[in-house]
PDB file of C-alpha atoms in Angstrom:
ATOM      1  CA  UNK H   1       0.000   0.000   0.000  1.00  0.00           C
ATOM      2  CA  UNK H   2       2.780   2.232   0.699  1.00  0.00           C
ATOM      3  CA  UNK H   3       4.290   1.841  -3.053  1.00  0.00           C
ATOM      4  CA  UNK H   4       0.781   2.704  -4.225  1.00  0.00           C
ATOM      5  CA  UNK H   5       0.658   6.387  -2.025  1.00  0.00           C
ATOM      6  CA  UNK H   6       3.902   6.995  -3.585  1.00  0.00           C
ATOM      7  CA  UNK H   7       2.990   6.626  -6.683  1.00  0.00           C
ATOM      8  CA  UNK H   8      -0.381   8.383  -6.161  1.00  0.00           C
ATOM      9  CA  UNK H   9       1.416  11.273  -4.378  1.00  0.00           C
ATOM     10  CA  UNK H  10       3.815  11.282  -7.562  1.00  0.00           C
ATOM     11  CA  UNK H  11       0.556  11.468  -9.895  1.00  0.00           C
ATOM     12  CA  UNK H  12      -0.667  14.236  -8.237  1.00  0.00           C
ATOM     13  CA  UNK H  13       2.234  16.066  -8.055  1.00  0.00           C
ATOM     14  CA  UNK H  14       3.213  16.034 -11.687  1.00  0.00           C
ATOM     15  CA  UNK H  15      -0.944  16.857 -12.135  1.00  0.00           C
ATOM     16  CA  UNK H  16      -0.113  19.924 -10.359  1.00  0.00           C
ATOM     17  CA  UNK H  17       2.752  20.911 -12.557  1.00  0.00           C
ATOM     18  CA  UNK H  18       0.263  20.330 -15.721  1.00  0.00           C
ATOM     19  CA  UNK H  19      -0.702  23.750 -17.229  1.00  0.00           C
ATOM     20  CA  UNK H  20      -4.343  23.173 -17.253  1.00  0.00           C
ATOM     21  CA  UNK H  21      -3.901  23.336 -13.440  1.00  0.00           C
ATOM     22  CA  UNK H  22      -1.570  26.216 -13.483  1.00  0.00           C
ATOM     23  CA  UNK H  23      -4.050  28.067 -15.480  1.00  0.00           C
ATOM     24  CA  UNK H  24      -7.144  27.233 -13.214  1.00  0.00           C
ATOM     25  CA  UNK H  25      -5.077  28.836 -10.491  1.00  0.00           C
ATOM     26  CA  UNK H  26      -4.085  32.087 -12.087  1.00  0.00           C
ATOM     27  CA  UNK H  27      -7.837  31.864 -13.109  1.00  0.00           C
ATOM     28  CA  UNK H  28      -9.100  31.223  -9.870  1.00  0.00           C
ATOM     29  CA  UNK H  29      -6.526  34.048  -8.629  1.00  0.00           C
ATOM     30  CA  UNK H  30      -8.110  36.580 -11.391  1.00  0.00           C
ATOM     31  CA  UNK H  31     -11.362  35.969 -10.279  1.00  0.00           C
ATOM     32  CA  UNK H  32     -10.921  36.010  -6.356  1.00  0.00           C
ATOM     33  CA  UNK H  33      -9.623  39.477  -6.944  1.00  0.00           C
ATOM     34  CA  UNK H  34     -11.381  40.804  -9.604  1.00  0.00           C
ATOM     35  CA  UNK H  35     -13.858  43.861  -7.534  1.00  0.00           C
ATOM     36  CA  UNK H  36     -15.929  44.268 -10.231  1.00  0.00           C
ATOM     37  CA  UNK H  37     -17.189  40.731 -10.827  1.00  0.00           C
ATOM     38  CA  UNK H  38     -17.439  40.529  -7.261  1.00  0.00           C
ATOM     39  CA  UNK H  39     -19.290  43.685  -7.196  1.00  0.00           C
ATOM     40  CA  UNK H  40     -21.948  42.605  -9.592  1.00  0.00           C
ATOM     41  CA  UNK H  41     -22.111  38.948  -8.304  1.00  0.00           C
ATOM     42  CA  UNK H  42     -22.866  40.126  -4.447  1.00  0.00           C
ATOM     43  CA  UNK H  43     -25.183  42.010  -6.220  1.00  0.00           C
ATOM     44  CA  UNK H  44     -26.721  39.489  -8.256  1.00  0.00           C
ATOM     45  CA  UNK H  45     -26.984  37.260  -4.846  1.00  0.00           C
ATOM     46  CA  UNK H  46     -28.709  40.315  -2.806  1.00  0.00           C
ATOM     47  CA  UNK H  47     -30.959  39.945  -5.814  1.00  0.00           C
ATOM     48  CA  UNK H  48     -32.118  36.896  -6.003  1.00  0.00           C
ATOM     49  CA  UNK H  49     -32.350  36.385  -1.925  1.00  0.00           C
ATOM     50  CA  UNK H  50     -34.906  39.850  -2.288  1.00  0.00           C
ATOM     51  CA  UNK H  51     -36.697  37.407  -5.024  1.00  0.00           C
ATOM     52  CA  UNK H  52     -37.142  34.769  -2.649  1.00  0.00           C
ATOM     53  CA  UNK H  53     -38.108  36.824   0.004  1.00  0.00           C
ATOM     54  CA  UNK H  54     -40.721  38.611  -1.930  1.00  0.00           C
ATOM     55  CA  UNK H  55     -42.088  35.184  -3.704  1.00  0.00           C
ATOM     56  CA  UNK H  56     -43.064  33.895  -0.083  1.00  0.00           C
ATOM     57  CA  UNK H  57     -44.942  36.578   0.730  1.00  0.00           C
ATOM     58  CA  UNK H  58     -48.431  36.249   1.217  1.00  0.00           C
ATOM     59  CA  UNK H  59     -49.640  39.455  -0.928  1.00  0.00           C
ATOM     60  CA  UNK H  60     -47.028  39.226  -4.059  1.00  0.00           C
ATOM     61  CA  UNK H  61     -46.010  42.815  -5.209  1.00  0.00           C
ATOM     62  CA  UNK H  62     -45.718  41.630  -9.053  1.00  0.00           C
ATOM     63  CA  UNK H  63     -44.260  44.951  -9.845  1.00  0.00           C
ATOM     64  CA  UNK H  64     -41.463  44.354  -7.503  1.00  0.00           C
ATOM     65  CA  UNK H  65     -41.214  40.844  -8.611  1.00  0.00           C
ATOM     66  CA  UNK H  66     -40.846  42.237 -12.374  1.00  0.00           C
ATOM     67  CA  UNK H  67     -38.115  44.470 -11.611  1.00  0.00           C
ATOM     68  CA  UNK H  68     -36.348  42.509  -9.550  1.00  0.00           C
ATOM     69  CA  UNK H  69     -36.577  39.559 -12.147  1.00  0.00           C
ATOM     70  CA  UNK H  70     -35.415  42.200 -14.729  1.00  0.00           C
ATOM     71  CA  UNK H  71     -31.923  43.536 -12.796  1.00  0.00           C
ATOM     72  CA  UNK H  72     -30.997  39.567 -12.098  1.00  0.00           C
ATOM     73  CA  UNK H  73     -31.405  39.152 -15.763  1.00  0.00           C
ATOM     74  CA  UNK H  74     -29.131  42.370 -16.969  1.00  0.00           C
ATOM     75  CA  UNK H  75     -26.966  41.476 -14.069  1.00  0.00           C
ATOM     76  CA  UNK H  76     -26.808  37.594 -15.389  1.00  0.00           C
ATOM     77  CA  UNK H  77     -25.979  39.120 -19.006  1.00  0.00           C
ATOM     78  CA  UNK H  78     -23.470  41.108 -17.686  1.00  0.00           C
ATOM     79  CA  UNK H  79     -21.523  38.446 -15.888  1.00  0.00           C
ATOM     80  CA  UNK H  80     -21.602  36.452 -18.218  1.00  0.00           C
ATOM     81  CA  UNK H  81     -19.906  38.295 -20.620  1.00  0.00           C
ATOM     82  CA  UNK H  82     -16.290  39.670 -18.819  1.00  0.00           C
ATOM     83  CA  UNK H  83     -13.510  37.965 -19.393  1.00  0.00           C
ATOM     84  CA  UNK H  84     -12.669  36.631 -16.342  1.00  0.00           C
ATOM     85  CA  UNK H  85     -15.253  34.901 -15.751  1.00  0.00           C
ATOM     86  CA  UNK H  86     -15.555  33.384 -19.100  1.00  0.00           C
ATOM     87  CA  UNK H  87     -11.384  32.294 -18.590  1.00  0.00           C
ATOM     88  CA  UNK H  88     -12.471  30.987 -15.052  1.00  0.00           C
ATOM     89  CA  UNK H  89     -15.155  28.578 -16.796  1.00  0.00           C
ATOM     90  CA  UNK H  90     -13.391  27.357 -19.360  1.00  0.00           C
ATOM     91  CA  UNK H  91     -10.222  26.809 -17.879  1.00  0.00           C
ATOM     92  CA  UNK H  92     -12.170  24.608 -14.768  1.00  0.00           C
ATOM     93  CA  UNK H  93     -13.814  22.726 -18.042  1.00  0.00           C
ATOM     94  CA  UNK H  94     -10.098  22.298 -19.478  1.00  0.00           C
ATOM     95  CA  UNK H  95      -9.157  20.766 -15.758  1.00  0.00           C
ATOM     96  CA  UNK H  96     -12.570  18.718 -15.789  1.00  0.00           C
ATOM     97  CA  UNK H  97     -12.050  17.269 -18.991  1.00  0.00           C
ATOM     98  CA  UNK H  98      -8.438  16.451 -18.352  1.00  0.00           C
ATOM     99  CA  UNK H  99      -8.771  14.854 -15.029  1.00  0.00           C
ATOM    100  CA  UNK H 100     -11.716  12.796 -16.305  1.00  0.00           C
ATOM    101  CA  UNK H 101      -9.702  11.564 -19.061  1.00  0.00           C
ATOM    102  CA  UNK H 102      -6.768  10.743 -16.303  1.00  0.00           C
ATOM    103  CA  UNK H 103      -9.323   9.067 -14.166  1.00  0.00           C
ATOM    104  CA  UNK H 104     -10.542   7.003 -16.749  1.00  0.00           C
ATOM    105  CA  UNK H 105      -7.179   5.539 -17.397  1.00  0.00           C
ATOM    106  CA  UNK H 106      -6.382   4.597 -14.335  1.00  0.00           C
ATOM    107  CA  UNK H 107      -9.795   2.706 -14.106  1.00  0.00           C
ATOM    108  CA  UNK H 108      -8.661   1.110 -17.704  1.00  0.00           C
ATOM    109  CA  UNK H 109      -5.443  -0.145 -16.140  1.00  0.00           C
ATOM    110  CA  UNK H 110      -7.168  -1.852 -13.365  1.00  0.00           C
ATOM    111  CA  UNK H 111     -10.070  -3.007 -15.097  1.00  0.00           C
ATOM    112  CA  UNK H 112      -8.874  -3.762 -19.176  1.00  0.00           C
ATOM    113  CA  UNK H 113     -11.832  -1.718 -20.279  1.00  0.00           C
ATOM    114  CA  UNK H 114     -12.189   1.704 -21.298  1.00  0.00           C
ATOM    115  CA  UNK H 115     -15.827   3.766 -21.353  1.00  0.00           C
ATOM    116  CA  UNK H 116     -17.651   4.652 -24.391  1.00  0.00           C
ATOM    117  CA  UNK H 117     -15.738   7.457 -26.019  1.00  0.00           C
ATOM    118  CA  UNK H 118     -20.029   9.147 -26.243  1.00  0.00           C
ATOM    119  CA  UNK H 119     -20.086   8.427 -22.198  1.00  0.00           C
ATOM    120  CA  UNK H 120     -16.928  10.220 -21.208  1.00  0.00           C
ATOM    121  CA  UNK H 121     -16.117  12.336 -23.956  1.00  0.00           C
ATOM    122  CA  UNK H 122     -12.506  11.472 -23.918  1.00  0.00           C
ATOM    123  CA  UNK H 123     -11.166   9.782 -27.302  1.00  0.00           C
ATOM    124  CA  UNK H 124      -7.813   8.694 -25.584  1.00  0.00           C
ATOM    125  CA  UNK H 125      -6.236  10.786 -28.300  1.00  0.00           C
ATOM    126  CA  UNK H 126      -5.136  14.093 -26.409  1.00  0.00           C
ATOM    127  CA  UNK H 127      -4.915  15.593 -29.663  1.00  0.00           C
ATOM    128  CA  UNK H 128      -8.221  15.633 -30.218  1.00  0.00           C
ATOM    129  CA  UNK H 129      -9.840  17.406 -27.538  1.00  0.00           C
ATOM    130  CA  UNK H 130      -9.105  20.416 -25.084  1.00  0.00           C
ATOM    131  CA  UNK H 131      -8.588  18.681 -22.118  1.00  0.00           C
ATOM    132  CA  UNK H 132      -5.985  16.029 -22.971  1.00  0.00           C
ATOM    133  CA  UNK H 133      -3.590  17.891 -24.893  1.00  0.00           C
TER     134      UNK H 133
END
């Protein structure tokens, strides 16, 4: 057992020197600090706890309900759209996809079989998607 935490601890190690995880963490960093997206998503969390408040109310104000709907929506938009956050999702989907596709060949080494390439998504040829290469 003790040859097999080495060699885990050695996996995750040279994982951790991959650049898909080097760029999740200067992602994650850009995003932690990034006031403005933090701004507008405290914002868009005020927002939708008001929404939830006012939906349980007895006597709906549908006004209220309208514009509140209305600012989560322009606030939704407008996350959405900087660049940080749109480098934050895809690089977690570039770690996703790659540890998937290293998780699925450790299972193949124990087990002889691999999943179907429509199941996981990963063709075993790192060339061929963003997350293996």
């Amino acid at each position: 057992m003790d040859h097999i935490m080495e060699l885990a601890a050695e996996l995750g190690r040279a994982i951790k020197e991959d650049a898909r995880i080097k760029r999740m963490e200067a992602a994650t960093e850009a995003y932690k600090n990034d006031t403005h997206l933090q701004y507008k998503m405290t914002e868009y969390n005020v927002q939708t706890l008001a929404l939830t408040e006012e939906y349980k109310k007895d006597e709906k104000d549908m006004e209220v309900i309208h514009a509140i709907e209305m600012r989560i929506n322009t606030l939704y938009e407008e996350i959405s759209k900087l660049p940080v956050l749109i480098e934050y999702n895809e690089a977690q989907e570039a770690v996703n996809t790659f540890m998937n596709c290293v998780n699925e060949e450790i299972t193949f080494q124990i087990t002889g079989e691999r999943p179907s390439d429509e199941v996981s998504g990963c063709t075993h040829d790192c060339s061929t998607c963003k997350g293996c290469h």
